[in-house]
Structures are given as C-alpha cells and as structure tokens.
Amino acid sequence: HVQLVESGGGSVQAGGSLRLSCAASGYTYSSYCMGWFHQAPGKEREGVAAIDSDGSTSYADSVKGRFTISKDNAKNTVYLEMNSLKSDDTAIYYCAAKSGGNCGDWAQYDNWGQGTQVTVS
C-alpha cells in the first residue's frame, strides 16, 4: 500500500516561492506516475504537474513556466517548486500516485496524501 506524506505548505506573498515535498513509501510498482494536484475552496481538485519513472513531466497550462516537478529516487521523494505564485494558486495541494499509464491523465490517480495548504496573499 502506497503512503504519501506532503510537507512544505504555508503562506507567502504574491510573487514569492514555495517548495512542496512528498515522501513516498510502500511502493511495489515497476513503473509509476507521481503527481501534484490542488483544490481551491469551492472548486474541484485539478491536476497541476506529473512526473513518470523516466523523469518525463506534464504540467497544467496554468502553471507552465512557474512550477517545476522533480524527484529524488534515493529519497523516494517528489518535489514541486512553485515560483511567481499568484493568489489563484491558493489551495490545498495533494501528492498522488498511480501505477503507470499516461501520467498527464489526471483522472486515473488512486493513491493520495493528506494535503498541505498553500496560501498566497
């Protein structure tokens, strides 16, 4: 059973930066996707960024050029570097995983962390 634990959320002024981390454990998949999603108040959860086992990445249009997803296989950790933050980025950010397939297919993720709050003012 995959366990995902996010950290790094907080409050930041518009234009600032934050880095989120997601520590993963319990992996048995030979190929996998890791993703970051966010859910703003009153809105549905949306895919933000994804990375596959080979390091290929996918991004939502709203964050391209501002957010970067990366991973450290030795630490079983995935990161989301968020720059030029806007008030619209305010949301709970979730780490997610699934066993392969199209990593940019946001609908197929089936393992979730508890979420971390990001507030941009």
mmCIF file of C-alpha atoms in Angstrom:
data_model
loop_
_atom_site.group_PDB
_atom_site.id
_atom_site.type_symbol
_atom_site.label_atom_id
_atom_site.label_comp_id
_atom_site.label_asym_id
_atom_site.label_seq_id
_atom_site.Cartn_x
_atom_site.Cartn_y
_atom_site.Cartn_z
ATOM 1 C CA HIS A 1 0.000 0.000 0.000
ATOM 2 C CA VAL A 2 1.435 3.357 -1.073
ATOM 3 C CA GLN A 3 1.733 6.039 1.584
ATOM 4 C CA LEU A 4 2.286 9.658 0.626
ATOM 5 C CA VAL A 5 3.127 12.443 3.061
ATOM 6 C CA GLU A 6 3.253 16.063 1.898
ATOM 7 C CA SER A 7 5.100 18.919 3.559
ATOM 8 C CA GLY A 8 6.253 22.427 2.756
ATOM 9 C CA GLY A 9 2.997 24.325 2.504
ATOM 10 C CA GLY A 10 2.482 27.707 4.094
ATOM 11 C CA SER A 11 1.689 31.342 3.479
ATOM 12 C CA VAL A 12 3.556 33.511 1.008
ATOM 13 C CA GLN A 13 3.103 36.855 -0.694
ATOM 14 C CA ALA A 14 2.237 37.050 -4.365
ATOM 15 C CA GLY A 15 5.348 36.687 -6.475
ATOM 16 C CA GLY A 16 7.026 34.510 -3.885
ATOM 17 C CA SER A 17 8.085 30.873 -3.949
ATOM 18 C CA LEU A 18 7.460 27.654 -2.064
ATOM 19 C CA ARG A 19 8.716 24.116 -2.415
ATOM 20 C CA LEU A 20 6.464 21.197 -1.560
ATOM 21 C CA SER A 21 7.775 17.734 -0.779
ATOM 22 C CA CYS A 22 6.086 14.358 -0.949
ATOM 23 C CA ALA A 23 7.698 11.389 0.776
ATOM 24 C CA ALA A 24 6.524 8.071 -0.652
ATOM 25 C CA SER A 25 6.695 4.602 0.849
ATOM 26 C CA GLY A 26 5.225 1.169 0.232
ATOM 27 C CA TYR A 27 5.902 1.160 -3.482
ATOM 28 C CA THR A 28 5.728 -2.118 -5.358
ATOM 29 C CA TYR A 29 5.154 -0.754 -8.845
ATOM 30 C CA SER A 30 7.837 -1.190 -11.505
ATOM 31 C CA SER A 31 6.561 1.847 -13.373
ATOM 32 C CA TYR A 32 4.657 4.688 -11.811
ATOM 33 C CA CYS A 33 3.399 8.231 -12.102
ATOM 34 C CA MET A 34 3.688 10.804 -9.341
ATOM 35 C CA GLY A 35 1.517 13.877 -9.472
ATOM 36 C CA TRP A 36 0.600 17.066 -7.683
ATOM 37 C CA PHE A 37 -2.991 18.283 -7.589
ATOM 38 C CA HIS A 38 -4.619 21.280 -5.981
ATOM 39 C CA GLN A 39 -8.102 22.061 -4.758
ATOM 40 C CA ALA A 40 -9.181 25.631 -4.184
ATOM 41 C CA PRO A 41 -12.154 26.452 -1.942
ATOM 42 C CA GLY A 42 -15.399 25.650 -3.715
ATOM 43 C CA LYS A 43 -13.655 24.124 -6.717
ATOM 44 C CA GLU A 44 -12.871 20.626 -7.918
ATOM 45 C CA ARG A 45 -9.456 19.084 -7.480
ATOM 46 C CA GLU A 46 -7.239 19.676 -10.515
ATOM 47 C CA GLY A 47 -4.016 18.176 -11.777
ATOM 48 C CA VAL A 48 -1.029 20.523 -11.588
ATOM 49 C CA ALA A 49 2.081 18.535 -12.509
ATOM 50 C CA ALA A 50 3.161 14.938 -13.013
ATOM 51 C CA ILE A 51 6.396 13.010 -13.462
ATOM 52 C CA ASP A 52 6.916 9.464 -14.657
ATOM 53 C CA SER A 53 9.524 6.852 -13.783
ATOM 54 C CA ASP A 54 11.798 8.096 -16.596
ATOM 55 C CA GLY A 55 11.569 11.714 -15.432
ATOM 56 C CA SER A 56 9.248 12.975 -18.159
ATOM 57 C CA THR A 57 6.951 15.719 -16.902
ATOM 58 C CA SER A 58 3.484 17.098 -17.595
ATOM 59 C CA TYR A 59 2.014 20.415 -16.432
ATOM 60 C CA ALA A 60 -1.319 22.134 -16.363
ATOM 61 C CA ASP A 61 -1.356 25.197 -18.603
ATOM 62 C CA SER A 62 -1.964 27.453 -15.599
ATOM 63 C CA VAL A 63 1.409 26.593 -14.032
ATOM 64 C CA LYS A 64 3.683 26.077 -17.035
ATOM 65 C CA GLY A 65 6.832 28.149 -16.691
ATOM 66 C CA ARG A 66 6.202 28.778 -12.979
ATOM 67 C CA PHE A 67 6.095 25.322 -11.355
ATOM 68 C CA THR A 68 8.638 22.517 -11.637
ATOM 69 C CA ILE A 69 8.123 18.909 -10.564
ATOM 70 C CA SER A 70 11.150 16.774 -9.789
ATOM 71 C CA LYS A 71 12.038 13.630 -7.877
ATOM 72 C CA ASP A 72 14.836 12.124 -5.857
ATOM 73 C CA ASN A 73 14.683 8.350 -6.262
ATOM 74 C CA ALA A 74 17.213 7.756 -3.480
ATOM 75 C CA LYS A 75 14.927 9.564 -1.042
ATOM 76 C CA ASN A 76 11.640 8.347 -2.562
ATOM 77 C CA THR A 77 10.580 11.977 -2.604
ATOM 78 C CA VAL A 78 8.846 14.132 -5.184
ATOM 79 C CA TYR A 79 9.064 17.914 -5.130
ATOM 80 C CA LEU A 80 7.007 20.769 -6.519
ATOM 81 C CA GLU A 81 8.924 24.015 -6.846
ATOM 82 C CA MET A 82 6.428 26.865 -7.150
ATOM 83 C CA ASN A 83 7.618 30.283 -8.299
ATOM 84 C CA SER A 84 5.860 33.543 -9.181
ATOM 85 C CA LEU A 85 2.954 32.497 -7.018
ATOM 86 C CA LYS A 86 -0.409 34.153 -7.558
ATOM 87 C CA SER A 87 -3.479 34.430 -5.363
ATOM 88 C CA ASP A 88 -5.174 31.941 -7.716
ATOM 89 C CA ASP A 89 -2.625 29.337 -6.585
ATOM 90 C CA THR A 90 -4.154 29.354 -3.104
ATOM 91 C CA ALA A 91 -5.375 25.804 -2.494
ATOM 92 C CA ILE A 92 -4.749 22.551 -0.712
ATOM 93 C CA TYR A 93 -2.017 20.711 -2.602
ATOM 94 C CA TYR A 94 -2.125 16.924 -2.751
ATOM 95 C CA CYS A 95 0.506 14.430 -3.774
ATOM 96 C CA ALA A 96 -0.788 11.432 -5.709
ATOM 97 C CA ALA A 97 0.458 8.262 -7.375
ATOM 98 C CA LYS A 98 -0.692 5.636 -9.827
ATOM 99 C CA SER A 99 0.845 2.558 -11.403
ATOM 100 C CA GLY A 100 1.875 3.722 -14.854
ATOM 101 C CA GLY A 101 -0.195 4.765 -17.834
ATOM 102 C CA ASN A 102 -0.395 8.333 -19.084
ATOM 103 C CA CYS A 103 0.880 10.461 -16.217
ATOM 104 C CA GLY A 104 -0.915 13.513 -17.604
ATOM 105 C CA ASP A 105 -4.243 11.665 -17.351
ATOM 106 C CA TRP A 106 -5.323 13.310 -14.117
ATOM 107 C CA ALA A 107 -8.388 11.102 -13.698
ATOM 108 C CA GLN A 108 -6.540 7.829 -13.022
ATOM 109 C CA TYR A 109 -4.596 8.600 -9.825
ATOM 110 C CA ASP A 110 -5.661 6.314 -6.979
ATOM 111 C CA ASN A 111 -3.250 6.942 -4.094
ATOM 112 C CA TRP A 112 -3.393 10.251 -2.219
ATOM 113 C CA GLY A 113 -1.621 12.132 0.525
ATOM 114 C CA GLN A 114 -3.421 14.139 3.179
ATOM 115 C CA GLY A 115 -2.724 17.500 1.536
ATOM 116 C CA THR A 116 -0.874 20.659 2.522
ATOM 117 C CA GLN A 117 -2.277 24.185 2.486
ATOM 118 C CA VAL A 118 -0.726 26.881 0.311
ATOM 119 C CA THR A 119 -1.975 30.434 0.799
ATOM 120 C CA VAL A 120 -0.860 33.275 -1.466
ATOM 121 C CA SER A 121 -1.822 36.827 -0.471
#
